[in-house]
Structure formats: C-alpha cells, structure tokens
CSV table of C-alpha atoms in Angstrom, one decimal:
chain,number,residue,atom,x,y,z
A,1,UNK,CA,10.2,-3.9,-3.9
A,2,UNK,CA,7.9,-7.3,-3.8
A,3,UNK,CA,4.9,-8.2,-2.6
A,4,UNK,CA,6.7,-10.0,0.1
A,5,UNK,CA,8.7,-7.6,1.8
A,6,UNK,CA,5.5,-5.3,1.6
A,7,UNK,CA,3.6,-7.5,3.1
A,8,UNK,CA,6.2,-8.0,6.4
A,9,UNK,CA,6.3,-4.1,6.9
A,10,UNK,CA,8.3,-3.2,4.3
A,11,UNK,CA,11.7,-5.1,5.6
A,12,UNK,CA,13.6,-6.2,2.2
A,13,UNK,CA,16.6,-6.5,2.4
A,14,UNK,CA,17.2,-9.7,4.4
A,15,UNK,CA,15.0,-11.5,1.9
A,16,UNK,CA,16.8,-14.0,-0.5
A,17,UNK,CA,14.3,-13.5,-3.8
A,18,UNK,CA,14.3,-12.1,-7.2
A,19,UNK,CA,13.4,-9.1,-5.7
A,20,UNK,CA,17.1,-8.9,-3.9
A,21,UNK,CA,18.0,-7.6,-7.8
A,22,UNK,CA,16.7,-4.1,-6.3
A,23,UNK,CA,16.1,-4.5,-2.3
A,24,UNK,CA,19.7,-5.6,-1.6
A,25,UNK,CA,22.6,-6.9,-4.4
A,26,UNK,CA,24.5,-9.0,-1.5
A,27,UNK,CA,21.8,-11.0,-1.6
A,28,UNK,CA,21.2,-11.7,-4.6
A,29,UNK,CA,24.3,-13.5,-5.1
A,30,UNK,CA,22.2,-16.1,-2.6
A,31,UNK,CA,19.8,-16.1,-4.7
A,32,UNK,CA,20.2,-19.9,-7.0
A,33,UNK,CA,17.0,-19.4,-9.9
A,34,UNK,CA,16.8,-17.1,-13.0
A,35,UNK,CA,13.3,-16.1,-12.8
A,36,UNK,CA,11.2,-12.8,-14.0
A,37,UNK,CA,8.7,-10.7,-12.1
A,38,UNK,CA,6.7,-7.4,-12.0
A,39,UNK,CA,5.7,-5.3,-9.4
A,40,UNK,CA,2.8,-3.1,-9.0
A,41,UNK,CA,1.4,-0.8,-6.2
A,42,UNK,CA,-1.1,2.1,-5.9
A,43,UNK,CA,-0.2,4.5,-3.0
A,44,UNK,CA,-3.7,5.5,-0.9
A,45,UNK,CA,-5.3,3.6,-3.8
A,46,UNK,CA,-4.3,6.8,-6.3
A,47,UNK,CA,-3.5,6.4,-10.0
A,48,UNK,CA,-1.2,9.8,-9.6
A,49,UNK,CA,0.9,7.3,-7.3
A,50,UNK,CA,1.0,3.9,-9.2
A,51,UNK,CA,4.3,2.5,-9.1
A,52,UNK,CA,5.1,-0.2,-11.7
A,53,UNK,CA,8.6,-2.7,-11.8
A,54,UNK,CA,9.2,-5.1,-14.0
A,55,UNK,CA,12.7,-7.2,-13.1
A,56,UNK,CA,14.9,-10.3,-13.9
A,57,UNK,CA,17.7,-12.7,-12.7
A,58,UNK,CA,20.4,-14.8,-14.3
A,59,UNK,CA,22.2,-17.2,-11.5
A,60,UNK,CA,25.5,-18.2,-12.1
A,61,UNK,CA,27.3,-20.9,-9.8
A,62,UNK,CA,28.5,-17.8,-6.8
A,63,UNK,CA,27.1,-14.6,-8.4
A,64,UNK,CA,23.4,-13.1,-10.3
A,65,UNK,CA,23.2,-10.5,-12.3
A,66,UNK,CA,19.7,-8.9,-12.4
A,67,UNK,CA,18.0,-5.9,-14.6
A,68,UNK,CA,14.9,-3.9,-13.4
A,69,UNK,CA,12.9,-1.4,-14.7
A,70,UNK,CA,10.4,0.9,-12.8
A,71,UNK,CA,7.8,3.8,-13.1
A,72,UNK,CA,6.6,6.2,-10.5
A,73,UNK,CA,3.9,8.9,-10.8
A,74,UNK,CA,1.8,10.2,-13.8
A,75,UNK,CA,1.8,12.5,-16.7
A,76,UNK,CA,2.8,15.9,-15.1
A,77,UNK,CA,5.3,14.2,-12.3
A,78,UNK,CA,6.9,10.9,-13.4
A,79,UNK,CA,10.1,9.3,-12.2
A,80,UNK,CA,11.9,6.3,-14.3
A,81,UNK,CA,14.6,4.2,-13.4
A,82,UNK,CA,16.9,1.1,-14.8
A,83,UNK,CA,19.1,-0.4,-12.6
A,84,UNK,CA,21.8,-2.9,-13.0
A,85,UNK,CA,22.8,-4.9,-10.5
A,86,UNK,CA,25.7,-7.5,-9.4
A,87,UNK,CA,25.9,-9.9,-6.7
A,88,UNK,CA,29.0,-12.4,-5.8
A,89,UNK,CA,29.6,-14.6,-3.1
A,90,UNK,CA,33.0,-13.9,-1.5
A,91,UNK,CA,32.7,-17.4,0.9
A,92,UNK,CA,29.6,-19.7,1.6
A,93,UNK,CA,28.5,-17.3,4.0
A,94,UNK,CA,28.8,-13.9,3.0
A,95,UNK,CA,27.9,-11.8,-0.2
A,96,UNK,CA,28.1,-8.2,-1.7
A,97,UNK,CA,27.3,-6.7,-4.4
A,98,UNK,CA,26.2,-3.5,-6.3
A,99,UNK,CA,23.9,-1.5,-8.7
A,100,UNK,CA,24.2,1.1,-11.4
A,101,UNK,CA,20.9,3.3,-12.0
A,102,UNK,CA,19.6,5.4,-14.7
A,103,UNK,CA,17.5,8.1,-13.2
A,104,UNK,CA,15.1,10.1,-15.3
A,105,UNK,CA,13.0,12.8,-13.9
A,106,UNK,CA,9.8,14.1,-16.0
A,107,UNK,CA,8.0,17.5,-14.8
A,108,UNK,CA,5.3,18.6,-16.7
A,109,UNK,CA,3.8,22.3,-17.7
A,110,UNK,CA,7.3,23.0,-19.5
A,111,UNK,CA,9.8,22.1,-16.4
A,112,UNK,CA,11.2,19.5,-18.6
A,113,UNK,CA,13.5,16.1,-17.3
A,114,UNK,CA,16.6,15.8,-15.8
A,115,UNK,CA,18.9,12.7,-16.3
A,116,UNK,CA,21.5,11.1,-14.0
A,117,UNK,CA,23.2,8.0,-12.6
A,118,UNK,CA,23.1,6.9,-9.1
A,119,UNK,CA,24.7,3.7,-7.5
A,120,UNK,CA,23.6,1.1,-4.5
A,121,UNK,CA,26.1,-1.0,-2.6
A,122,UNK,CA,24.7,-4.2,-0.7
A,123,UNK,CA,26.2,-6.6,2.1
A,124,UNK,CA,24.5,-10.0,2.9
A,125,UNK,CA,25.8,-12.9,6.0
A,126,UNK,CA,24.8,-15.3,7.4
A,127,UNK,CA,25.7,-15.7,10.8
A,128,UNK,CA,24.3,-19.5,11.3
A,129,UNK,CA,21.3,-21.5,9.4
A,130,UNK,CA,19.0,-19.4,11.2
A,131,UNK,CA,20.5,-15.8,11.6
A,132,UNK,CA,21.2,-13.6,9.1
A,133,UNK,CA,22.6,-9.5,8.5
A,134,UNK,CA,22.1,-7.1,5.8
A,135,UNK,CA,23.2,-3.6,5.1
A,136,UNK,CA,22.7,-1.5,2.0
A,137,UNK,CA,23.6,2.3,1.1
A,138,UNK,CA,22.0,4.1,-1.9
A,139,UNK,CA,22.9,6.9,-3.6
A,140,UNK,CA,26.3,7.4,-1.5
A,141,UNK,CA,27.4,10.3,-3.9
A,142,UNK,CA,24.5,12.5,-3.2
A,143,UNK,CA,23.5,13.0,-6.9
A,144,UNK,CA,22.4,16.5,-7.5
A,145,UNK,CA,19.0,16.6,-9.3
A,146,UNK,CA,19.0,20.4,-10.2
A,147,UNK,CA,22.6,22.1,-10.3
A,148,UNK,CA,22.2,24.5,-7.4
A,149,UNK,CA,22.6,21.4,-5.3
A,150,UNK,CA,19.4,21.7,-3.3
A,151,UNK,CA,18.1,19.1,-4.5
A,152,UNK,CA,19.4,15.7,-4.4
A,153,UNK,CA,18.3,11.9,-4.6
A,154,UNK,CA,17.7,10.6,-1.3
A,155,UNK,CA,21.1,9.0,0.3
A,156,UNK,CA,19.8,6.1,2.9
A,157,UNK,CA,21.7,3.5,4.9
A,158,UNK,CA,19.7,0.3,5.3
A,159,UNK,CA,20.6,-2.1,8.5
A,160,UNK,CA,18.6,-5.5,8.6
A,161,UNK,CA,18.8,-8.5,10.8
A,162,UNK,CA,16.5,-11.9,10.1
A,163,UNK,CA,15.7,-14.5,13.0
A,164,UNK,CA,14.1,-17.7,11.5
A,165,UNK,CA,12.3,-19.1,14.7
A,166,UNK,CA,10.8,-22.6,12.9
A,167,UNK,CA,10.4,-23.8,9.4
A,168,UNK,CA,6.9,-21.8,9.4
A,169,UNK,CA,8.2,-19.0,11.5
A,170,UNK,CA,10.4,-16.3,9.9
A,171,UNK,CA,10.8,-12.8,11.7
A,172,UNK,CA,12.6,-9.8,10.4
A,173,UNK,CA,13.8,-6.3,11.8
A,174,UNK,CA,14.9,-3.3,9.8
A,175,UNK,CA,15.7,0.3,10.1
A,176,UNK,CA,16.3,2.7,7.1
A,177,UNK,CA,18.2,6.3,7.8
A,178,UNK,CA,17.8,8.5,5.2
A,179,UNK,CA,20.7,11.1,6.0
A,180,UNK,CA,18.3,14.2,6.1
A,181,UNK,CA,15.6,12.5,7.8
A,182,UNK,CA,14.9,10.8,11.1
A,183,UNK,CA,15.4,6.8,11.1
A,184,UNK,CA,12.2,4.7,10.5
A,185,UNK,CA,11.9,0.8,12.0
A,186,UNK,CA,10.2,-1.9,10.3
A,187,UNK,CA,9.2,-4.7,11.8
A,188,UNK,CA,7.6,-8.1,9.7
A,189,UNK,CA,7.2,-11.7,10.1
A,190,UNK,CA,5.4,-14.7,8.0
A,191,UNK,CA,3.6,-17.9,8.8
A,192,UNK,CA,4.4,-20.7,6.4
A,193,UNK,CA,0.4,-21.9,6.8
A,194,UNK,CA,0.3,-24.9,4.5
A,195,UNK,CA,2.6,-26.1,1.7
A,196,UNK,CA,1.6,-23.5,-1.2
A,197,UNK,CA,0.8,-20.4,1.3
A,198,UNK,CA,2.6,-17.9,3.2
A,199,UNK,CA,0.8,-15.1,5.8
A,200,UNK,CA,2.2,-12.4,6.5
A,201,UNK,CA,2.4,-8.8,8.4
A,202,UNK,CA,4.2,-6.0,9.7
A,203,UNK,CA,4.3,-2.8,11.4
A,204,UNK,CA,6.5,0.0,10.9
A,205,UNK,CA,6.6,4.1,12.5
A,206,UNK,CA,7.2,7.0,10.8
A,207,UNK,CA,4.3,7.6,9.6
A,208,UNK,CA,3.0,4.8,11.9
A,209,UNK,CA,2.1,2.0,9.2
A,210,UNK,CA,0.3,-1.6,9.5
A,211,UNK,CA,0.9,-4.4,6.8
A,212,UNK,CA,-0.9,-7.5,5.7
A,213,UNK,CA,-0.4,-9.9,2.5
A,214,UNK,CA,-0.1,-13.4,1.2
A,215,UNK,CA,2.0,-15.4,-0.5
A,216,UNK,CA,0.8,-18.8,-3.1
A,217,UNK,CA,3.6,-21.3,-4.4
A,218,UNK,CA,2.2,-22.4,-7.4
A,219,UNK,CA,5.1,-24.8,-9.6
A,220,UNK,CA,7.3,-22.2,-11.0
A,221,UNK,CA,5.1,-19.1,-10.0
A,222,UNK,CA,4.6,-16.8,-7.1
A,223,UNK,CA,2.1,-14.3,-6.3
A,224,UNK,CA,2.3,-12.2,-3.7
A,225,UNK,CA,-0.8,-9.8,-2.3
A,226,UNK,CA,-0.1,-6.7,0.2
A,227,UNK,CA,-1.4,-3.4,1.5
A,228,UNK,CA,-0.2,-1.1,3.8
A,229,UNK,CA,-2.7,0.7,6.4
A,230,UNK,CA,-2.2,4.6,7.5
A,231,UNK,CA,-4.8,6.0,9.7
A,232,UNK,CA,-4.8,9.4,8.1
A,233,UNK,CA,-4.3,8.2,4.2
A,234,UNK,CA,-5.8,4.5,4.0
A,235,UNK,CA,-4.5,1.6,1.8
A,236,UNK,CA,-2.1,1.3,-0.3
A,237,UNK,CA,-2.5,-2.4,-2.6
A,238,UNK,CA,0.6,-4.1,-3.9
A,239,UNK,CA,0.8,-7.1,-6.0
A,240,UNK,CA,3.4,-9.0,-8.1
A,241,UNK,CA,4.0,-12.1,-10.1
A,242,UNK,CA,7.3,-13.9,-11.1
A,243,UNK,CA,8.2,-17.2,-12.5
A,244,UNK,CA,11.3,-19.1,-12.4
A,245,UNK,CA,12.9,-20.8,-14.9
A,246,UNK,CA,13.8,-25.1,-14.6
C-alpha cells in the first residue's frame, strides 16, 4: 500500500514509512513520526476496482502503533478491512511486529457478507547502514471465508532485501509466495532528483508488470503519484497523501 512502494514495482515491505502500518509491522517500529495518509488506486482505470485506504501512526520511543482502514470493489462485490497493527524494536537493529484484521466480505444479488479476523506477522533488520531484510506472513491460519473450507483468504509469505547504493540511489528486491500460487518477483528502485523529489520505477513478472511514479517533500506532506503498465489490461493510477505531525 503507498504510492511509493507502487511506484518501485510494488516492493513494500523494506520501506520505513507510514505505510509500514499495513506493508510490514517490523518496520514500523523504525518508523520515528505520527503522521496520517490515504491511499487511492483504480485497477485498469475501472471504478468496479477502486481501492481506497485511509491510515495512521502514533510513534512511541521503540515501538508504533498504527490503524488503517480500506475498501475494495463496488456495490455487488466489495471487500472491507480494519487492521491494527504493532511494531517494537527488540535491539537498534532489528524489529517485529504484528496486525489484527477485521475482514468483511459484501456479495450482492442476495449472497449476503461474511465476517472474520485474520492476522499479519512482520520482521524488519538491518544488516548495516546500507543493507536491510524483511519478511512478512499474512493470514498464517488460513481463515476460511465460506464454511466448506474452499475458500480461504490468501496465505502469502513476503521475503524483501534493500541495497541503498548512494544517498540518491535506493534499490529494492522482493518476492511474494502466495501458498496456492506460483512466486512473483518485484523489482524497484528511486532517484533522489533534487531536494523535494523522488523518481521512481519498477518491474515485476507474473503477470509481467512495469511501474512509474513520483514522490514531492513538501514540509510535513508527501504525495506520491504511480501507475502500473500490463500489456494486455493497461494502467492502473495510484495516488496518496500523508502528513506528519511536529
């Protein structure tokens, strides 16, 4: 979730930001600033796939909490979530930390909703000023969404490794295995251009996907532009805004 990790093919979870709250709780506790944000993006420009977050962050001195909210689909298909999330520093170089969701399915033409909880467990180190590792596994319970068991919330493992090559170079790698599907690598990097803008881009396979965006520091608020590129389906815009408090 973020415009930035969009914008650098979709890796996340290395990314120290108030968007850690939901792409990976170990590092949030990294994360120093209690700031707000929201988050939108329009799959293959389509309103029928608008996703929409809204999320926050309270720093403490070695730990963040952080609360999001977020919408997916439209009136006949429409999935809702509120995480929860925790993340504490365990030494000055290595974090962990944890979310609790509330999942809330909508189906229209009388299938009704289905309500559940789900859970997310993150890992963040750094190995040395310039090297860091990330891991994250959602769902790991495999929460059932009908009660035949054939239909489940996605379990995935997340494993994420950032190489900062300069103070305007910042490179990351990441691959995401959803248990019942084949892996998928994403690759991303941004260009610190000048003092209030970052570039950015990625590429990731499965389906073969190109990403683009930007980045402006302006005092206490950030916006970040992306889109994704398939071949076959076309772009997909993301945007979002946060400001952080003094």
């Amino acid at each position: 979730m973020g415009g930035r990790s969009a914008a650098m093919g979709k890796t996340s979870i290395n990314q120290i930001d108030l968007w850690s709250a939901e792409n990976n709780m170990g590092a949030l506790a990294f994360y120093e600033e209690s700031s707000i944000g929201a988050f939108y993006s329009n799959e293959y420009l389509s309103n029928d796939l608008a996703n929409k977050s809204v999320i926050g962050t309270y720093a403490l001195k070695k730990s963040a909490f952080g609360l999001s909210l977020s919408q997916f689909g439209y009136s006949q298909y429409q999935e809702n979530k509120v995480g929860l999330s925790y993340g504490m520093k365990l030494s000055d170089n290595f974090g962990v930390g944890a979310q609790l969701n509330y999942f809330n399915l909508k189906v229209g033409e009388g299938y009704g909703s289905r309500n559940t909880f789900t859970a997310k467990i993150g890992l963040y180190a750094l190995i040395n000023e310039d090297l860091s590792v990330a891991a994250t596994l959602s769902n790991p319970t495999r929460t059932e969404l009908t009660d035949g068991g054939d239909d489940r919330l996605p379990t995935e493992i997340q494993l994420g490794l950032n190489y900062q090559f300069s103070k305007k170079l910042n490179t990351s790698i990441q691959v995401n295995k959803d248990i019942d599907f084949d892996p998928i690598i994403h690759l991303g990097l941004e260009y610190h251009a000048i003092d209030i803008l970052y570039l950015r881009a990625g590429i990731a396979n499965k389906p073969t996907l190109s990403t683009f965006g930007f980045g402006l520091f302006l005092n206490d608020f950030q916006l970040d532009f992306a889109s994704s590129f398939d071949s076959n389906l076309g772009f997909s815009p993301m945007i979002s805004l946060a400001y952080t408090f003094d």
